[in-house]
CSV table of C-alpha atoms in Angstrom, one decimal:
chain,number,residue,atom,x,y,z
A,19,MET,CA,-18.4,10.0,10.6
A,20,SER,CA,-20.8,7.4,9.4
A,21,SER,CA,-19.0,4.0,9.1
A,22,SER,CA,-21.5,2.8,6.5
A,23,LYS,CA,-22.5,4.5,2.9
A,24,ALA,CA,-24.1,3.4,-0.4
A,25,ARG,CA,-21.0,3.2,-2.2
A,26,TYR,CA,-17.2,3.6,-1.0
A,27,ASP,CA,-15.6,6.6,-2.8
A,28,PHE,CA,-11.8,5.9,-3.7
A,29,ALA,CA,-11.2,9.5,-3.9
A,30,SER,CA,-12.7,10.6,-0.6
A,31,PRO,CA,-13.4,7.3,1.5
A,32,LEU,CA,-14.8,9.8,4.3
A,33,ASP,CA,-18.2,11.5,3.6
A,34,ALA,CA,-16.9,14.5,2.4
A,35,ASP,CA,-13.4,16.6,2.4
A,36,GLY,CA,-12.6,17.8,5.7
A,37,ALA,CA,-14.7,14.9,7.6
A,38,GLN,CA,-13.2,13.4,10.5
A,39,PHE,CA,-13.4,10.0,12.4
A,40,GLY,CA,-14.6,11.4,15.5
A,41,ASP,CA,-11.7,10.5,17.7
A,42,ALA,CA,-9.5,12.9,19.1
A,43,LEU,CA,-6.4,10.4,18.7
A,44,VAL,CA,-7.4,9.6,14.9
A,45,ASP,CA,-8.3,12.8,13.8
A,46,GLY,CA,-5.2,14.4,15.6
A,47,ILE,CA,-3.1,11.8,13.2
A,48,MET,CA,-4.8,12.9,10.5
A,49,ALA,CA,-4.1,16.5,11.0
A,50,SER,CA,-0.5,15.8,11.6
A,51,ARG,CA,2.5,16.7,9.8
A,52,ALA,CA,3.8,13.4,9.1
A,53,PHE,CA,0.5,12.1,7.8
A,54,ARG,CA,-0.2,15.0,5.5
A,55,ARG,CA,3.0,13.9,3.9
A,56,LEU,CA,1.4,11.2,2.7
A,57,LYS,CA,-0.4,13.5,0.2
A,58,GLY,CA,2.6,13.6,-1.6
A,59,VAL,CA,3.3,10.1,-1.8
A,60,ARG,CA,1.8,8.5,-4.9
A,61,PHE,CA,-0.2,5.2,-4.2
A,62,LEU,CA,1.2,2.7,-6.7
A,63,GLY,CA,5.0,4.4,-6.7
A,64,GLY,CA,6.6,4.9,-10.1
A,65,ILE,CA,3.9,3.1,-12.3
A,66,ASP,CA,1.4,5.6,-11.0
A,67,TYR,CA,3.4,8.3,-13.4
A,68,VAL,CA,3.7,5.8,-16.0
A,69,LEU,CA,-0.2,4.8,-16.5
A,70,VAL,CA,-2.8,6.9,-18.2
A,71,ARG,CA,-2.4,10.3,-16.8
A,72,SER,CA,-4.7,10.0,-14.1
A,73,PRO,CA,-6.7,7.1,-13.1
A,74,ASN,CA,-9.9,6.1,-15.4
A,75,GLY,CA,-9.7,9.2,-17.4
A,76,SER,CA,-10.5,11.4,-14.4
A,77,ARG,CA,-8.5,14.1,-12.8
A,78,THR,CA,-8.1,12.1,-9.6
A,79,ARG,CA,-4.6,10.9,-8.5
A,80,TYR,CA,-4.5,8.6,-5.9
A,81,SER,CA,-2.0,8.9,-3.0
A,82,ARG,CA,-0.9,7.1,0.4
A,83,TYR,CA,-3.3,9.5,2.1
A,84,GLU,CA,-6.3,8.6,0.6
A,85,HIS,CA,-5.4,5.0,0.8
A,86,SER,CA,-4.7,5.4,4.6
A,87,VAL,CA,-7.6,7.1,5.3
A,88,GLY,CA,-9.7,4.5,3.3
A,89,VAL,CA,-7.9,1.6,5.6
A,90,ALA,CA,-9.0,3.3,8.6
A,91,TYR,CA,-12.4,3.9,7.3
A,92,LEU,CA,-12.9,-0.1,6.9
A,93,ALA,CA,-11.4,-0.4,10.3
A,94,ALA,CA,-14.0,1.8,11.9
A,95,LEU,CA,-16.7,0.0,9.9
A,96,HIS,CA,-15.4,-3.6,11.4
A,97,ALA,CA,-15.6,-1.6,14.8
A,98,ASP,CA,-19.3,-1.0,14.4
A,99,LEU,CA,-20.2,-4.3,13.0
A,100,ARG,CA,-18.1,-5.9,16.1
A,101,ASP,CA,-19.5,-3.3,18.6
A,102,LEU,CA,-16.0,-2.9,19.9
A,103,THR,CA,-15.3,-0.7,23.0
A,104,PRO,CA,-14.2,2.8,22.3
A,105,ASP,CA,-10.6,2.0,23.3
A,106,GLU,CA,-10.6,-1.2,20.9
A,107,ARG,CA,-12.2,1.2,18.2
A,108,ARG,CA,-9.3,3.8,18.5
A,109,LEU,CA,-6.7,1.3,18.6
A,110,SER,CA,-7.9,-0.4,15.1
A,111,CYS,CA,-8.4,3.1,13.6
A,112,ALA,CA,-5.2,4.7,14.8
A,113,ALA,CA,-2.9,1.5,13.5
A,114,ALA,CA,-5.0,1.6,10.4
A,115,LEU,CA,-4.4,5.2,9.8
A,116,LEU,CA,-0.6,4.7,10.6
A,117,HIS,CA,-0.2,1.5,8.6
A,118,ASP,CA,1.5,3.5,5.5
A,119,ILE,CA,3.1,6.4,7.6
A,120,GLY,CA,6.4,4.9,7.0
A,121,HIS,CA,6.5,4.9,3.4
A,122,ALA,CA,9.2,6.6,1.5
A,123,PRO,CA,8.6,8.8,-1.6
A,124,LEU,CA,7.8,6.8,-4.7
A,125,SER,CA,6.9,4.2,-1.7
A,126,HIS,CA,8.0,0.7,-2.5
A,127,SER,CA,9.8,1.8,-5.9
A,128,LEU,CA,12.7,3.7,-3.9
A,129,GLU,CA,12.3,1.6,-0.4
A,130,PRO,CA,14.9,-1.1,-1.5
A,131,VAL,CA,17.3,1.5,-2.2
A,132,PHE,CA,16.9,3.2,1.1
A,133,VAL,CA,17.3,-0.1,2.8
A,134,GLU,CA,20.7,-1.0,1.0
A,135,HIS,CA,22.2,2.8,1.8
A,136,PHE,CA,20.7,4.0,5.0
A,137,GLY,CA,19.3,0.9,6.4
A,138,LEU,CA,15.7,2.1,6.5
A,139,GLY,CA,12.6,0.6,5.4
A,140,HIS,CA,9.2,1.3,5.9
A,141,HIS,CA,8.6,-0.9,8.9
A,142,LYS,CA,11.7,0.6,10.9
A,143,ALA,CA,10.4,4.3,9.6
A,144,THR,CA,6.9,3.3,11.0
A,145,GLU,CA,8.6,2.6,14.0
A,146,GLU,CA,10.5,5.7,14.3
A,147,ILE,CA,7.6,8.0,13.6
A,148,ILE,CA,5.2,6.0,16.3
A,149,TYR,CA,8.1,6.3,19.1
A,150,GLY,CA,9.0,9.6,18.1
A,151,ARG,CA,12.7,8.9,17.2
A,152,ALA,CA,12.0,10.7,13.8
A,153,ALA,CA,11.5,14.5,14.0
A,154,ILE,CA,8.6,14.3,11.7
A,155,GLY,CA,7.0,11.7,13.9
A,156,ARG,CA,7.3,13.5,17.5
A,157,GLU,CA,3.6,15.2,16.7
A,158,ILE,CA,2.2,11.5,16.5
A,159,SER,CA,4.1,9.9,19.3
A,160,ASP,CA,3.1,12.7,21.8
A,161,LEU,CA,-0.6,12.3,20.7
A,162,ILE,CA,-0.3,8.5,21.3
A,163,ARG,CA,1.0,9.1,25.0
A,164,GLN,CA,-1.5,11.8,25.6
A,165,HIS,CA,-4.4,9.7,24.8
A,166,ASP,CA,-2.8,6.7,26.9
A,167,VAL,CA,-2.7,4.3,23.8
A,168,ASP,CA,0.1,1.8,23.8
A,169,ALA,CA,2.5,2.2,21.3
A,170,ASP,CA,3.9,-1.3,21.3
A,171,ARG,CA,0.4,-2.8,20.7
A,172,LEU,CA,0.0,-0.5,17.7
A,173,VAL,CA,3.5,-1.3,16.2
A,174,ALA,CA,2.4,-5.1,16.9
A,175,LEU,CA,-0.9,-4.4,15.0
A,176,ILE,CA,0.4,-2.7,12.2
A,177,GLY,CA,3.4,-5.1,11.8
A,178,GLY,CA,0.8,-8.1,11.5
A,179,GLU,CA,2.0,-9.7,14.8
A,180,ASP,CA,-1.3,-9.4,16.6
A,181,ASP,CA,-4.2,-11.5,15.3
A,182,ARG,CA,-7.1,-9.7,17.1
A,183,PHE,CA,-9.7,-7.8,15.3
A,184,ASP,CA,-10.5,-10.9,13.2
A,185,GLY,CA,-7.2,-11.1,11.6
A,186,PHE,CA,-8.0,-7.9,9.8
A,187,PHE,CA,-4.3,-6.6,10.2
A,188,ALA,CA,-2.5,-10.0,10.2
A,189,GLY,CA,-4.5,-12.2,7.9
A,190,PRO,CA,-4.6,-12.7,4.2
A,191,ILE,CA,-8.0,-11.2,4.4
A,192,ASN,CA,-7.1,-7.6,5.7
A,193,PHE,CA,-8.1,-4.1,5.9
A,194,ASP,CA,-4.9,-2.9,4.1
A,195,THR,CA,-5.1,-5.6,1.2
A,196,ILE,CA,-9.0,-5.3,0.7
A,197,GLU,CA,-8.7,-1.3,0.3
A,198,GLY,CA,-5.3,-1.6,-1.6
A,199,ILE,CA,-6.0,-4.1,-4.4
A,200,LEU,CA,-9.5,-2.8,-5.4
A,201,ARG,CA,-8.3,1.0,-5.5
A,202,THR,CA,-5.4,-0.7,-7.7
A,203,HIS,CA,-8.1,-2.7,-9.8
A,204,SER,CA,-9.6,0.9,-10.5
A,205,TYR,CA,-6.5,1.7,-12.4
A,206,VAL,CA,-7.0,-1.5,-14.7
A,207,ARG,CA,-9.1,-1.3,-17.8
A,208,SER,CA,-11.8,-3.8,-16.9
A,209,SER,CA,-15.1,-4.7,-17.8
A,210,VAL,CA,-15.7,-6.1,-14.6
A,211,ALA,CA,-16.7,-3.5,-11.8
A,212,THR,CA,-14.6,-3.2,-8.9
A,213,PRO,CA,-16.2,-4.6,-5.9
A,214,ASP,CA,-17.3,-2.3,-3.0
A,215,PRO,CA,-14.3,-2.7,-0.3
A,216,GLN,CA,-17.0,-2.4,2.5
A,217,ALA,CA,-19.1,-5.3,1.1
A,218,VAL,CA,-16.0,-7.2,1.3
A,219,VAL,CA,-15.5,-6.3,4.8
A,220,ARG,CA,-19.0,-7.2,5.7
A,221,ALA,CA,-18.7,-10.5,4.2
A,222,ALA,CA,-15.5,-11.5,5.6
A,223,VAL,CA,-16.8,-10.3,9.3
A,224,ARG,CA,-20.2,-12.1,8.9
A,225,ARG,CA,-19.6,-15.5,6.9
A,226,ALA,CA,-23.2,-16.4,6.9
A,227,ASP,CA,-23.7,-18.1,3.5
A,228,ASP,CA,-22.5,-18.9,0.1
A,229,VAL,CA,-22.8,-15.4,-0.8
A,230,ASP,CA,-20.3,-14.0,1.6
A,231,ARG,CA,-17.9,-16.7,0.6
A,232,GLN,CA,-18.2,-16.0,-3.0
A,233,LEU,CA,-17.6,-12.3,-2.4
A,234,VAL,CA,-14.3,-12.8,-0.3
A,235,ASP,CA,-13.4,-15.4,-2.7
A,236,ALA,CA,-13.9,-13.0,-5.6
A,237,PHE,CA,-11.8,-10.6,-3.8
A,238,TRP,CA,-8.6,-12.9,-3.9
A,239,SER,CA,-9.5,-13.6,-7.5
A,240,PHE,CA,-9.1,-9.6,-8.2
A,241,LYS,CA,-5.9,-9.8,-6.3
A,242,HIS,CA,-4.5,-12.1,-8.8
A,243,LEU,CA,-5.9,-10.3,-11.6
A,244,VAL,CA,-4.2,-7.0,-10.5
A,245,TYR,CA,-0.8,-8.1,-10.0
A,246,ALA,CA,-1.2,-10.4,-13.6
A,247,GLN,CA,-2.4,-7.1,-15.3
A,248,LEU,CA,-0.5,-4.3,-13.4
A,249,ILE,CA,2.1,-5.1,-10.7
A,250,ASN,CA,3.8,-8.0,-12.5
A,251,ALA,CA,3.3,-6.7,-15.9
A,252,GLU,CA,5.9,-5.0,-18.1
A,253,LEU,CA,5.4,-1.4,-17.4
A,254,GLY,CA,5.0,-2.2,-13.5
A,255,VAL,CA,8.2,-4.0,-13.4
A,256,LEU,CA,10.2,-1.2,-15.5
A,257,ALA,CA,8.9,1.5,-13.6
A,258,ASP,CA,10.2,0.2,-10.6
A,259,ALA,CA,13.5,-0.6,-12.0
A,260,ALA,CA,13.6,2.8,-13.6
A,261,CYS,CA,12.9,4.5,-10.1
A,262,GLN,CA,15.9,2.3,-8.4
A,263,GLN,CA,18.2,3.0,-11.1
A,264,SER,CA,17.9,6.5,-10.8
A,265,MET,CA,18.3,6.8,-7.2
A,266,ARG,CA,21.5,4.9,-7.2
A,267,ASP,CA,22.7,7.0,-9.9
A,268,HIS,CA,22.1,10.1,-7.8
A,269,ILE,CA,22.9,8.4,-4.5
A,270,ALA,CA,25.4,11.1,-3.6
A,271,SER,CA,22.3,13.3,-3.3
A,272,PHE,CA,20.4,11.5,-0.9
A,273,THR,CA,20.6,11.7,3.2
A,274,ARG,CA,18.6,9.5,5.5
A,275,ASP,CA,16.3,12.2,6.3
A,276,ASP,CA,15.3,12.4,2.4
A,277,TYR,CA,13.2,9.1,3.3
A,278,PHE,CA,10.7,11.3,5.3
A,279,THR,CA,9.9,13.8,2.4
A,280,ASP,CA,7.9,13.7,-0.5
A,281,GLU,CA,8.0,13.2,-4.1
A,282,ALA,CA,8.4,16.5,-5.2
A,283,ALA,CA,11.7,16.5,-2.8
A,284,ALA,CA,12.8,13.5,-4.4
A,285,PHE,CA,12.4,14.4,-8.0
A,286,ARG,CA,14.4,17.5,-7.3
A,287,LYS,CA,17.4,14.6,-6.4
A,288,MET,CA,16.7,12.6,-9.3
A,289,PRO,CA,16.7,15.0,-12.3
A,290,GLY,CA,14.9,13.5,-15.1
A,291,LEU,CA,13.0,10.7,-13.6
A,292,ARG,CA,9.7,12.3,-13.4
A,293,GLU,CA,10.1,13.3,-17.1
A,294,LEU,CA,11.2,9.8,-17.8
A,295,LEU,CA,7.9,8.3,-16.4
A,296,VAL,CA,5.5,10.3,-18.1
A,297,ARG,CA,7.1,10.0,-21.6
A,298,ARG,CA,4.5,8.0,-24.1
A,299,ASP,CA,7.7,6.5,-25.0
A,300,PHE,CA,8.7,5.3,-21.6
A,301,ARG,CA,8.9,1.7,-22.1
A,302,ASP,CA,11.5,1.9,-24.8
A,303,GLU,CA,13.6,4.6,-23.3
A,304,ALA,CA,13.4,3.4,-19.7
A,305,ALA,CA,14.6,-0.1,-21.1
A,306,ASP,CA,17.5,1.4,-22.8
A,307,ARG,CA,18.6,2.9,-19.5
A,308,VAL,CA,18.1,-0.1,-17.1
A,309,GLY,CA,18.4,-3.3,-19.5
A,310,ARG,CA,16.0,-5.0,-21.6
A,311,SER,CA,16.5,-8.2,-19.1
A,312,ILE,CA,15.1,-7.6,-15.7
A,313,ALA,CA,15.0,-10.2,-12.9
A,314,PHE,CA,11.8,-9.9,-10.7
A,315,ARG,CA,9.6,-11.9,-8.6
A,316,ARG,CA,6.3,-12.9,-10.0
A,317,ARG,CA,3.4,-13.5,-7.4
A,318,SER,CA,0.0,-15.3,-8.2
A,319,PHE,CA,-2.6,-15.8,-6.1
A,320,PHE,CA,-5.2,-18.9,-5.6
A,321,ILE,CA,-7.6,-20.6,-3.5
A,322,ASP,CA,-7.2,-23.8,-1.4
A,323,GLU,CA,-11.0,-25.1,-1.5
A,324,GLU,CA,-9.9,-27.6,1.4
A,325,ALA,CA,-9.6,-24.9,3.7
A,326,ASP,CA,-13.1,-24.0,5.4
A,327,PHE,CA,-14.1,-20.2,4.8
A,328,PHE,CA,-16.8,-20.4,7.3
A,329,LEU,CA,-14.2,-21.7,10.1
A,330,ARG,CA,-11.8,-18.7,9.3
A,331,GLN,CA,-8.9,-20.9,7.9
A,332,ASP,CA,-7.8,-18.2,6.0
A,333,ARG,CA,-4.2,-18.7,6.2
A,334,CYS,CA,-4.7,-21.9,4.6
A,335,ARG,CA,-7.4,-20.8,2.0
A,336,TYR,CA,-5.7,-17.9,0.4
A,337,LYS,CA,-2.6,-18.6,-0.7
A,338,GLN,CA,-0.1,-17.3,-3.0
A,339,ASN,CA,2.8,-18.6,-5.3
A,340,LYS,CA,6.0,-16.6,-5.6
A,341,THR,CA,8.4,-17.7,-8.8
A,342,ASP,CA,11.8,-15.6,-10.0
A,343,GLN,CA,11.8,-14.5,-13.2
A,344,ILE,CA,13.1,-12.7,-16.0
A,345,LEU,CA,11.3,-10.1,-17.9
A,346,LYS,CA,12.7,-9.7,-21.7
A,347,ILE,CA,12.0,-6.6,-23.5
A,348,GLY,CA,13.1,-7.0,-27.0
A,349,ASP,CA,16.7,-7.6,-27.8
A,350,ASP,CA,19.0,-7.7,-24.8
A,351,HIS,CA,22.7,-7.5,-25.4
A,352,ARG,CA,23.8,-7.5,-21.5
A,353,SER,CA,25.3,-10.6,-20.0
A,354,GLN,CA,23.6,-9.9,-16.4
A,355,PRO,CA,19.7,-9.2,-15.9
A,356,THR,CA,19.1,-5.8,-14.0
A,357,ASN,CA,17.7,-6.8,-10.8
A,358,VAL,CA,14.4,-5.3,-9.2
A,359,ILE,CA,12.9,-5.5,-5.9
A,360,ARG,CA,9.7,-4.7,-5.4
A,361,ASP,CA,6.8,-5.5,-2.9
A,362,LEU,CA,3.6,-3.1,-3.2
A,363,PHE,CA,1.7,-4.6,-0.6
A,364,ASP,CA,4.3,-5.8,1.7
A,365,GLU,CA,3.8,-9.3,0.6
A,366,ASP,CA,7.7,-10.1,1.8
A,367,GLY,CA,7.5,-7.4,4.6
A,368,ILE,CA,10.8,-5.4,3.8
A,369,SER,CA,12.3,-4.7,7.1
A,370,ALA,CA,15.7,-2.8,8.3
């Protein structure tokens, strides 16, 4: 696999369909059943079904699979830029590829209900797969052992508990967020072109001049834009609320094992949800079902110019605010707002 190309392709982050990374462990993970399951988990969860039937008018629908391959691609690019050893490159790319392996069907949209009823969120699910405690993960666990990779180091990297690799797993400017935010921006109608994730990674590694600083700062501004126009927007909040309400209504049909299935299986247990999400009158119909007053957490992102970009003071420079708010949709006659839990980019780190 070439770790550098003219323009990043969100639909096919590798050079072509069927391309591989050239590493036995990483390519084995890509071929595993647990990783291929992510093809059936939409990237944005419930809102993915509500938006224009496919992003940007194309027929492409993004999944956690393409996103995870893209994150691993950026890790491979970083490995080349830093001339990492083969073992360090393998560890970084494997962690990047596995970072979303523990996402449930409809991702963040259903995960809070799985946590409520089964004590299972994506951090614990990731560990169960990597350590082979979940049946679907035994293939990956065997691969990790066969290639003498420390599973504990993998889990620490994925969980943001390890600062190595220039903080690209643990810091605010990380492979996952760079790929995910810029992928999400491709869903937003905007006159501003989506930056190339490769360029952001190069600038964040190099930090040579104001051009690099401006590019990384611009990425953080795009994060604020994506949250303001999509994730914190009315349809985004409603989509998550509708998904969580539907799962609670049909919780008797679910078991813990359903966490490790895909969205086709999940929709069969929540009749009517998919049809609701794709309705052209989704806003009003969903509001009638979940309530026209919804409590949620709004995030905004800003840059503290006092923190030095060139000294890599990223945790102090790239900041966020969180405020609890209530979204009101038309007239509401309920005394208490519906509460929705949502964490698209693991900003809070739901764990169980």
